[in-house]
mmCIF file of C-alpha atoms in Angstrom:
data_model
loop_
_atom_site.group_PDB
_atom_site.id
_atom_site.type_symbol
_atom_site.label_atom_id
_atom_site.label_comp_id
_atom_site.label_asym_id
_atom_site.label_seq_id
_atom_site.Cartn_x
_atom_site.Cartn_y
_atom_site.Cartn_z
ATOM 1 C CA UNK A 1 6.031 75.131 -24.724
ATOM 2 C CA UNK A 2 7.349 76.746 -21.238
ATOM 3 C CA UNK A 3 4.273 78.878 -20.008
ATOM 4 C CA UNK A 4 6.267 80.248 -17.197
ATOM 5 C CA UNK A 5 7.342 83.654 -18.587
ATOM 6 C CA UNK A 6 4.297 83.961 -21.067
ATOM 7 C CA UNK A 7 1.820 86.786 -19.547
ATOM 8 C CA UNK A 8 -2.157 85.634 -19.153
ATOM 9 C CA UNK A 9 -3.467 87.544 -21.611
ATOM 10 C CA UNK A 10 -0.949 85.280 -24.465
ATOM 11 C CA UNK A 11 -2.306 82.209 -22.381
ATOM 12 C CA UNK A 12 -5.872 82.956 -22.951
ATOM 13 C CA UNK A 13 -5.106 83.836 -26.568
ATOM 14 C CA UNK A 14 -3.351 80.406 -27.263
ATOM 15 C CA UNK A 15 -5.806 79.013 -25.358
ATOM 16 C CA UNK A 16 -8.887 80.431 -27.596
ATOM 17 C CA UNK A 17 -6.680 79.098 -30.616
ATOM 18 C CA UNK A 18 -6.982 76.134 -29.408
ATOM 19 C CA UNK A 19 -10.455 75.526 -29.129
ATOM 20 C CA UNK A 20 -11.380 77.105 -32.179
ATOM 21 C CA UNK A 21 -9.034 75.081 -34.410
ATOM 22 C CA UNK A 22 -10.470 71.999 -32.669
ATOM 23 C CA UNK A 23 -14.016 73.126 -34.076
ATOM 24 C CA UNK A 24 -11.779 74.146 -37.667
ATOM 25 C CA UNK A 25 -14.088 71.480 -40.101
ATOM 26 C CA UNK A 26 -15.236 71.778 -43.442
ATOM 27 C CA UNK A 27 -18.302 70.364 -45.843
ATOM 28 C CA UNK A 28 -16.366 67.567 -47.127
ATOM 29 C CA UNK A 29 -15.301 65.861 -44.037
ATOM 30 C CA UNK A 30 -11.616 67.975 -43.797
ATOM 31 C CA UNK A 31 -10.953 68.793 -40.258
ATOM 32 C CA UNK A 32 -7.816 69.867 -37.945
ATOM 33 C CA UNK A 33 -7.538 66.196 -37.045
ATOM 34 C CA UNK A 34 -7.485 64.761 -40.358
ATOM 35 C CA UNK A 35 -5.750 67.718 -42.577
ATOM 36 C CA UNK A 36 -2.000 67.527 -43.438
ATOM 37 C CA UNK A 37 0.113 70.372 -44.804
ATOM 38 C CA UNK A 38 0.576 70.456 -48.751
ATOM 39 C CA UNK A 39 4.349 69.432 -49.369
ATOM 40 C CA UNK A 40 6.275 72.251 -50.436
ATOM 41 C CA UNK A 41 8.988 71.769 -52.719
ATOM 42 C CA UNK A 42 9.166 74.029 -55.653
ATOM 43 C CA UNK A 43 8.494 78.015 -54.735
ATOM 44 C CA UNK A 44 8.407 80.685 -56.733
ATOM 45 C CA UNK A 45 8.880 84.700 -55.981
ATOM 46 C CA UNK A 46 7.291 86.874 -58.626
ATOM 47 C CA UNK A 47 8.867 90.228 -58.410
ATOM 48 C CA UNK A 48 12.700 90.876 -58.055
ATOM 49 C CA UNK A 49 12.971 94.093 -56.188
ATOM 50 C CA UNK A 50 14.769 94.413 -52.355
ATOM 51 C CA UNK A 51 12.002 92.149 -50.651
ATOM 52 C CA UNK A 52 11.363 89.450 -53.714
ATOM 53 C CA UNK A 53 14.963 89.110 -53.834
ATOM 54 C CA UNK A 54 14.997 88.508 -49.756
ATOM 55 C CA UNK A 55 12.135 86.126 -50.343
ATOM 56 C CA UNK A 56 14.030 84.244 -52.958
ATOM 57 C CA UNK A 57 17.428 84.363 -50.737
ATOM 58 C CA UNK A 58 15.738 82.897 -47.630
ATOM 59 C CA UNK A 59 13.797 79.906 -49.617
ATOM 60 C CA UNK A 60 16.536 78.912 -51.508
ATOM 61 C CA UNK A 61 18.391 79.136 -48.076
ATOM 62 C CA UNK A 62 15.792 76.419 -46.849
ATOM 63 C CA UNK A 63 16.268 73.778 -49.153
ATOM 64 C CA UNK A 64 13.232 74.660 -51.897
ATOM 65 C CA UNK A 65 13.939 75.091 -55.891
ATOM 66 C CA UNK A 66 13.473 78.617 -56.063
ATOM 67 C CA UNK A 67 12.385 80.321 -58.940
ATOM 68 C CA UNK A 68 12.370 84.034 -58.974
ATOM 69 C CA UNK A 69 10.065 85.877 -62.022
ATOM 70 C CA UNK A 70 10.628 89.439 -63.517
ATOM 71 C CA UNK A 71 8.234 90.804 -66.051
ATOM 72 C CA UNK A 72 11.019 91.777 -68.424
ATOM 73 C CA UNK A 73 14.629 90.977 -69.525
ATOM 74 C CA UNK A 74 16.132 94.685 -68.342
ATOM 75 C CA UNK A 75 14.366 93.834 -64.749
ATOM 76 C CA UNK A 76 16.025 90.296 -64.788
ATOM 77 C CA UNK A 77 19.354 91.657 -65.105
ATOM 78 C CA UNK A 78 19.388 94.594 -62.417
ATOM 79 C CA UNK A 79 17.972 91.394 -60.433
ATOM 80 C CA UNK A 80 20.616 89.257 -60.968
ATOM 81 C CA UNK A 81 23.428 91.663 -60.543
ATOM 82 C CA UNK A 82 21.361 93.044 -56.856
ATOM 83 C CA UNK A 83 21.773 89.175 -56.348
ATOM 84 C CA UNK A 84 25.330 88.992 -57.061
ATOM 85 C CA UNK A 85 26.152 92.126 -55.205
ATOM 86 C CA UNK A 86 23.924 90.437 -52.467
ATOM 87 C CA UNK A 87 26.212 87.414 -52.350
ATOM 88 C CA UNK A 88 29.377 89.697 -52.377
ATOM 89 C CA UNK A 89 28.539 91.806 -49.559
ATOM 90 C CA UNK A 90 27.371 88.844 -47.297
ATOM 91 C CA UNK A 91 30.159 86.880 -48.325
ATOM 92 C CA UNK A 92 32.898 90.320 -47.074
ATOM 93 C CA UNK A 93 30.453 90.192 -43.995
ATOM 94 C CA UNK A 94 31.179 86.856 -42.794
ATOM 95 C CA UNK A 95 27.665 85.659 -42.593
ATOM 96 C CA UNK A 96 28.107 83.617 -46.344
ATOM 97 C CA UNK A 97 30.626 80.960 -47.672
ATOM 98 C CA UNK A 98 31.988 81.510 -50.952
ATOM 99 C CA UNK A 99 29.849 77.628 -51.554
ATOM 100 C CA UNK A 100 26.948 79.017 -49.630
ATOM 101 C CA UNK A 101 27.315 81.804 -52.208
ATOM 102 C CA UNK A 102 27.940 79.377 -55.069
ATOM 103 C CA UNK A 103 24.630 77.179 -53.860
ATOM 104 C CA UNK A 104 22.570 80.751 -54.050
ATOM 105 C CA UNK A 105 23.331 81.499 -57.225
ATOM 106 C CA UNK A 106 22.890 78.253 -58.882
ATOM 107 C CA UNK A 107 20.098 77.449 -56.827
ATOM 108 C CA UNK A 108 17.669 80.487 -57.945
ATOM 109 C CA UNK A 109 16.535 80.288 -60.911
ATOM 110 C CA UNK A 110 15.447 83.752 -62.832
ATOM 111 C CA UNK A 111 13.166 83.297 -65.363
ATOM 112 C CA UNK A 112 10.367 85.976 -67.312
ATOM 113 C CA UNK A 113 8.206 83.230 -68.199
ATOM 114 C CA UNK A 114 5.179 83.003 -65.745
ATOM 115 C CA UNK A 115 4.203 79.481 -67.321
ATOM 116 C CA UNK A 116 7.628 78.187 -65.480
ATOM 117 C CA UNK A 117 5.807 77.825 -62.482
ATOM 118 C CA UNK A 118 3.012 75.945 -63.305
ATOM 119 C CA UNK A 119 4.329 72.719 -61.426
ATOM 120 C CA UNK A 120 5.141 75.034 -58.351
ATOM 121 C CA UNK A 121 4.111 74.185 -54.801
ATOM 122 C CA UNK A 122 4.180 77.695 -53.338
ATOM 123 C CA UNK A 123 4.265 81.187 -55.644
ATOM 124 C CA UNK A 124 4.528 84.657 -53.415
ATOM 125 C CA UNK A 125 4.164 87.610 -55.486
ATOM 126 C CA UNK A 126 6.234 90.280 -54.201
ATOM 127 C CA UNK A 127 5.276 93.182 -57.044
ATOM 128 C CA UNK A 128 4.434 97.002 -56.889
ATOM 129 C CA UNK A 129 1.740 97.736 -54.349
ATOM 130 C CA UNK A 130 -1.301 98.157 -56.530
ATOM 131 C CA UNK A 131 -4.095 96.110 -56.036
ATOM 132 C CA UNK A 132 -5.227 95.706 -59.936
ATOM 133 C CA UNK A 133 -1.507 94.875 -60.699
ATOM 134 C CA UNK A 134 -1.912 91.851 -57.905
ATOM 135 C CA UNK A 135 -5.234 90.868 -58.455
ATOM 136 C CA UNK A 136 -4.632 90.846 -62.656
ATOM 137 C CA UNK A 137 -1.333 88.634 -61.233
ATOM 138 C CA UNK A 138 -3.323 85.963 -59.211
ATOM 139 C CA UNK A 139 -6.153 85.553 -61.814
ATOM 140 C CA UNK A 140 -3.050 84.639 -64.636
ATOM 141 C CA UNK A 141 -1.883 82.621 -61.640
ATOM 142 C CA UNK A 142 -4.847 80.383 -61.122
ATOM 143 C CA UNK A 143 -5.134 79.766 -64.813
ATOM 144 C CA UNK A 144 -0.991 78.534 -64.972
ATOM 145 C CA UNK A 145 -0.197 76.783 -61.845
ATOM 146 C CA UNK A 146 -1.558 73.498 -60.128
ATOM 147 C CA UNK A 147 -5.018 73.551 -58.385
ATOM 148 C CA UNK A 148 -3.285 72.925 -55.427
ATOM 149 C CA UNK A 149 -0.382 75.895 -55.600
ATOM 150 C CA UNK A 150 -0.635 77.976 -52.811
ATOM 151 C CA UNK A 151 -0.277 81.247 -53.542
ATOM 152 C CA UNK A 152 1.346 84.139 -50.982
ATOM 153 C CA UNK A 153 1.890 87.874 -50.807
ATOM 154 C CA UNK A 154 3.728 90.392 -49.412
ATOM 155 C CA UNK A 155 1.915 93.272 -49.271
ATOM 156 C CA UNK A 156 2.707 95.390 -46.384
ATOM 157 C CA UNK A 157 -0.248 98.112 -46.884
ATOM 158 C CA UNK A 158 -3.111 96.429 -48.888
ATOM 159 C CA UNK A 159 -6.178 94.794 -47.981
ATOM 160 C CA UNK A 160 -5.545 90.804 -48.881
ATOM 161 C CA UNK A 161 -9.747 90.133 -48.025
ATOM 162 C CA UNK A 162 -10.753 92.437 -51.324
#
């Protein structure tokens, strides 16, 4: 990283990052030096509003098997058709190929059954912003998916430590 443009106060910070992820260690031995990152390959959005659909978009865009849960059949279909009229509009706008467009939509799989993604490598919810509605969500998360899914949100206004 060039440090020539980057103020002190960012130095000391990345500096303080530093250290403390060298002391990073855990009970059974796991430490910054000997920890790898979990392979993701399979990821899932749960929640097909503007930002779940955006989620979806940009992993599918990165090369994952994107799956993309609504909690009902009327909610998958105003999701696919926003996805469609996604496509279409970023398509007229240059920034998608008609195959880019043909990739997205074959690539995202839409699906109401939560038990889908109990293979997956990486779920984000992306639901209503109501704490018992995510924390019911997680709990019927850790009972479907893998032991070693890890599991995201995008809460913009909610306390993820409670």
């Amino acid at each position: 990283m060039d440090f020539a443009n980057v103020s002190d106060e960012v130095k000391t910070y990345i500096m303080n990052a530093q250290q403390k992820a060298s002391q990073w260690h855990l009970q059974n031995g796991g430490s910054w030096q000997n920890s790898k990152a979990a392979p993701v390959k399979t990821a899932a959005v749960i929640g097909g509003g503007t930002m779940g659909r955006g989620i979806a978009i940009a992993l599918c865009r990165a090369g994952y098997h994107t799956t993309l849960v609504e909690n009902n059949m009327e909610s998958l279909e105003i999701c696919r058709r926003e996805l469609t009229t996604t496509y279409a509009r970023e398509k007229k706008l240059g920034r998608l190929t008609s195959l880019q467009c043909e990739k997205l939509d074959n690539g995202i799989h839409l699906t109401t059954d939560l038990n889908s993604l109990k293979n997956c490598d990486l779920v984000i919810e992306a639901v209503f912003e109501k704490m018992k509605l995510k924390t019911e969500l997680f709990a019927k998360l850790s009972q479907i998916c893998k032991p070693t899914t890890i599991f995201g949100t995008n809460t913009s206004s909610l306390n993820i430590d409670e």
